[in-house]
mmCIF file of C-alpha atoms in Angstrom:
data_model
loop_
_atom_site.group_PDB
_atom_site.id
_atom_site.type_symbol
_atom_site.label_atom_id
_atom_site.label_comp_id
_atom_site.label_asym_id
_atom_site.label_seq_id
_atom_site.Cartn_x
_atom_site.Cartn_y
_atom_site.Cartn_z
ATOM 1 C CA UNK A 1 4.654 1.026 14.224
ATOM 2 C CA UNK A 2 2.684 -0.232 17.266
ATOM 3 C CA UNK A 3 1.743 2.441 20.364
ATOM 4 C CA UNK A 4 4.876 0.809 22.125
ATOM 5 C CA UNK A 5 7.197 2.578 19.768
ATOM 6 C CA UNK A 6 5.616 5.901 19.624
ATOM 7 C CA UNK A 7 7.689 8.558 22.107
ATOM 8 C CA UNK A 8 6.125 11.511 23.996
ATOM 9 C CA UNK A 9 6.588 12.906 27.331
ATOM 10 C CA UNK A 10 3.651 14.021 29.084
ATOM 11 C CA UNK A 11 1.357 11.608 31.015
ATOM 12 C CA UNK A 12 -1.782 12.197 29.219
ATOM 13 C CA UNK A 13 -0.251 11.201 26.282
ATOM 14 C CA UNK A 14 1.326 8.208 27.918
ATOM 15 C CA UNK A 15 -1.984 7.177 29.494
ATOM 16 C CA UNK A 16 -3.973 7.415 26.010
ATOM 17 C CA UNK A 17 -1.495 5.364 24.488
ATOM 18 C CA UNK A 18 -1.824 2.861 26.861
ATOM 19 C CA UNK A 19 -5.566 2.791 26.398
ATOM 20 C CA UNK A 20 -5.146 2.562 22.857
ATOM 21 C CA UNK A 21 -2.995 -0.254 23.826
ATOM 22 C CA UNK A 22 -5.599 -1.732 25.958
ATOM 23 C CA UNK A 23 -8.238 -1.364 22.491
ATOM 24 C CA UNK A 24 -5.629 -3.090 20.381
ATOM 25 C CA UNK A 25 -5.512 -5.830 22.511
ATOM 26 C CA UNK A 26 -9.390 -6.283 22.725
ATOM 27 C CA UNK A 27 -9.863 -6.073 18.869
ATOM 28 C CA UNK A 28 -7.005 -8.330 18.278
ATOM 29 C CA UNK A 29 -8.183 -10.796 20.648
ATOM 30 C CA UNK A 30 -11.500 -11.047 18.694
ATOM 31 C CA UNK A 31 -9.866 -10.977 15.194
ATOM 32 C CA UNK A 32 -11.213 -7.161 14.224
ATOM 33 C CA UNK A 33 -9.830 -4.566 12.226
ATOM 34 C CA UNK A 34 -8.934 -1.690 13.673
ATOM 35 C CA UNK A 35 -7.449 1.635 12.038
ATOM 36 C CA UNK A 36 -6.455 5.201 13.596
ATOM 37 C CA UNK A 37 -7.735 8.296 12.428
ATOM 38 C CA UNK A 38 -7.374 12.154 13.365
ATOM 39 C CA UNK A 39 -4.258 13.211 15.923
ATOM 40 C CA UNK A 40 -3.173 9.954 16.630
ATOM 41 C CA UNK A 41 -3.344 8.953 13.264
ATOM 42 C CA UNK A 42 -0.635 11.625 12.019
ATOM 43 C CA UNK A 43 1.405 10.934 15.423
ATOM 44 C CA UNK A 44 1.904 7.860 14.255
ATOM 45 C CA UNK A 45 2.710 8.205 11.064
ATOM 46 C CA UNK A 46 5.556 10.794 12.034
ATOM 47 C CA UNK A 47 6.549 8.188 14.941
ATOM 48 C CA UNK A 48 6.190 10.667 17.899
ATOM 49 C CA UNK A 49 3.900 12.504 20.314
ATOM 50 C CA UNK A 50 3.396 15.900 18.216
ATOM 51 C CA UNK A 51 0.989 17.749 20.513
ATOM 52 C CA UNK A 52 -1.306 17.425 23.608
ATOM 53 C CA UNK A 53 -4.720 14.831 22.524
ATOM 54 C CA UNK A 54 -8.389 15.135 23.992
ATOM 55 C CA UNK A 55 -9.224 12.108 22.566
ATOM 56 C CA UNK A 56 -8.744 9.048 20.378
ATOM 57 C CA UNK A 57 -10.341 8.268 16.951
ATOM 58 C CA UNK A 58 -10.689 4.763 15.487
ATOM 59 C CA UNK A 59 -12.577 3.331 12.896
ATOM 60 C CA UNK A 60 -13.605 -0.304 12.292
ATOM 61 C CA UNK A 61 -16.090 -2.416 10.657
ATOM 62 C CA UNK A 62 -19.797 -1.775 11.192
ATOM 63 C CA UNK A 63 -20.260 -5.798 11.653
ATOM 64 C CA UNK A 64 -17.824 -5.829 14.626
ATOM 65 C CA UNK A 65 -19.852 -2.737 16.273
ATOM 66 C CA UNK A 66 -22.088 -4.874 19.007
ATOM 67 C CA UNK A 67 -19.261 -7.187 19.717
ATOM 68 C CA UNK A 68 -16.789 -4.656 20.130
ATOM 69 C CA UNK A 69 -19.557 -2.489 22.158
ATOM 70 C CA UNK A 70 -19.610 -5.548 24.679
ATOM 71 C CA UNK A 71 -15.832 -6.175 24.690
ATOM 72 C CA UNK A 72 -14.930 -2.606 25.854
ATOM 73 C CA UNK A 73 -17.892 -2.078 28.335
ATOM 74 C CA UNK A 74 -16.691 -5.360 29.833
ATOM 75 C CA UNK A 75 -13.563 -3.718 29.889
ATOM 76 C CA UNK A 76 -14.422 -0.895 32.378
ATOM 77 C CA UNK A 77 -15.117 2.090 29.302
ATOM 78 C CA UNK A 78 -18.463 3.882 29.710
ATOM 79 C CA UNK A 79 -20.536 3.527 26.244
ATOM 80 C CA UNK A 80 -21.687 7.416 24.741
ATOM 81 C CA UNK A 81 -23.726 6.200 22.021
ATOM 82 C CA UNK A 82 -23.583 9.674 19.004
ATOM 83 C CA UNK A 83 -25.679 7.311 16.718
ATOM 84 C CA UNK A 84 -25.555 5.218 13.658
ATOM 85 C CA UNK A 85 -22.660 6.952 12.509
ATOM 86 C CA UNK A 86 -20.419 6.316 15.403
ATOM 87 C CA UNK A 87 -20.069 5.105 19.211
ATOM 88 C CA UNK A 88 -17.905 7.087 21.974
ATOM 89 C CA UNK A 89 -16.772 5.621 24.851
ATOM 90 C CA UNK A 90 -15.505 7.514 27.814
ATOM 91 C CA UNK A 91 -12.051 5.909 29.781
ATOM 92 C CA UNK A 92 -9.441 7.484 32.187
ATOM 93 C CA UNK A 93 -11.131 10.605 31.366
ATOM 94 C CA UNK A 94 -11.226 11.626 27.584
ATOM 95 C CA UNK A 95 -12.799 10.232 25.088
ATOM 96 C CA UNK A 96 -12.574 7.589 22.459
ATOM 97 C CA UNK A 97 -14.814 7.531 19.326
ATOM 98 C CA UNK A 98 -15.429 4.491 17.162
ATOM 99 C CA UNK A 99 -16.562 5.817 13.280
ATOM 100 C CA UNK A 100 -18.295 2.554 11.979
ATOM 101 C CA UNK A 101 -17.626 1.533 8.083
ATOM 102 C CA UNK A 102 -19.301 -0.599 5.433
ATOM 103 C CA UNK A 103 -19.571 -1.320 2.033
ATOM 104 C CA UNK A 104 -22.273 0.428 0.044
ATOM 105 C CA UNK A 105 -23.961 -1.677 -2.522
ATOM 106 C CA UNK A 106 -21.758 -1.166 -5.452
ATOM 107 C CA UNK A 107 -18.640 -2.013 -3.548
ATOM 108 C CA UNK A 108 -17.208 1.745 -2.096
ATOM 109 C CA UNK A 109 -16.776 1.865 1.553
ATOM 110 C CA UNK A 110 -18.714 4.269 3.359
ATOM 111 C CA UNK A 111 -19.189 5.297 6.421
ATOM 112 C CA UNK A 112 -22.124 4.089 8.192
ATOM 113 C CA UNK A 113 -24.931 6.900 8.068
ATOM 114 C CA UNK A 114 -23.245 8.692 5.890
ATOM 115 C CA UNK A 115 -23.363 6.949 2.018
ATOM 116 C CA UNK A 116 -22.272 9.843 -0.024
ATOM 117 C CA UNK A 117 -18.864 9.889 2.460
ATOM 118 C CA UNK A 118 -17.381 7.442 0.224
ATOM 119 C CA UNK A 119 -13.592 6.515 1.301
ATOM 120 C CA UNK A 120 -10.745 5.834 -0.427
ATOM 121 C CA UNK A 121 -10.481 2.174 -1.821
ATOM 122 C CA UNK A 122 -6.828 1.754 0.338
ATOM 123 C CA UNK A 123 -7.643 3.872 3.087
ATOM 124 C CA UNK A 124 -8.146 1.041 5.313
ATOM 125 C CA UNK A 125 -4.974 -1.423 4.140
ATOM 126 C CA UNK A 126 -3.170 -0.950 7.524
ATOM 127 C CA UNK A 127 -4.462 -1.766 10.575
ATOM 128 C CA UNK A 128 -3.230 -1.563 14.588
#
């Protein structure tokens, strides 16, 4: 299901979807992975708008990280650097966090920072 398809009725919602729209767009445009996680993430899955978000979470590739840094402050969002761990951007007034993944030496990806938070081998087969 792409943001398009996902039905809600307050403006908030509308306008985060349309940023999330806006991400999609970028990342796809330079060939990056991109996956939801949190809120949105469960909205999705169920195919509708379930509650009132403050923000959006995303994860992605730790390689795409200064590229995709570039490609959204080009696009008007105001960089919060949190650290190694993760990047937050601010746009249209809420927030939009990045978590940053990798793979550790033997093979389990991880989240950058973080080694012993080891993810699921499939957790990242679908992507926006």
């Amino acid at each position: 299901m792409d943001c398009k398809n996902v039905t809600g009725e307050n403006d908030t919602g509308k306008s985060q979807l349309n940023t999330l729209l806006e991400i999609s767009e970028i990342c796809l445009s330079l060939n990056f992975n991109l996956w939801l996680r949190g809120g949105w993430a469960i909205d999705f899955l169920l195919g509708k708008i379930t509650r009132l978000h403050t923000d959006i979470d995303l994860v992605t590739w730790l390689h795409y990280r200064e590229h995709l840094v570039q490609a959204l402050v080009n696009a008007g969002f105001q960089i919060k650097p949190v650290g190694e761990f993760q990047t937050d951007f601010l746009k249209n007034n809420f927030d939009v966090s990045f978590v940053f993944v990798r793979y550790s030496d033997n093979g389990d990806i991880v989240a950058n920072g973080f080694p012993d938070w080891v993810w699921r081998k499939d957790a990242l087969q679908h992507c926006l």
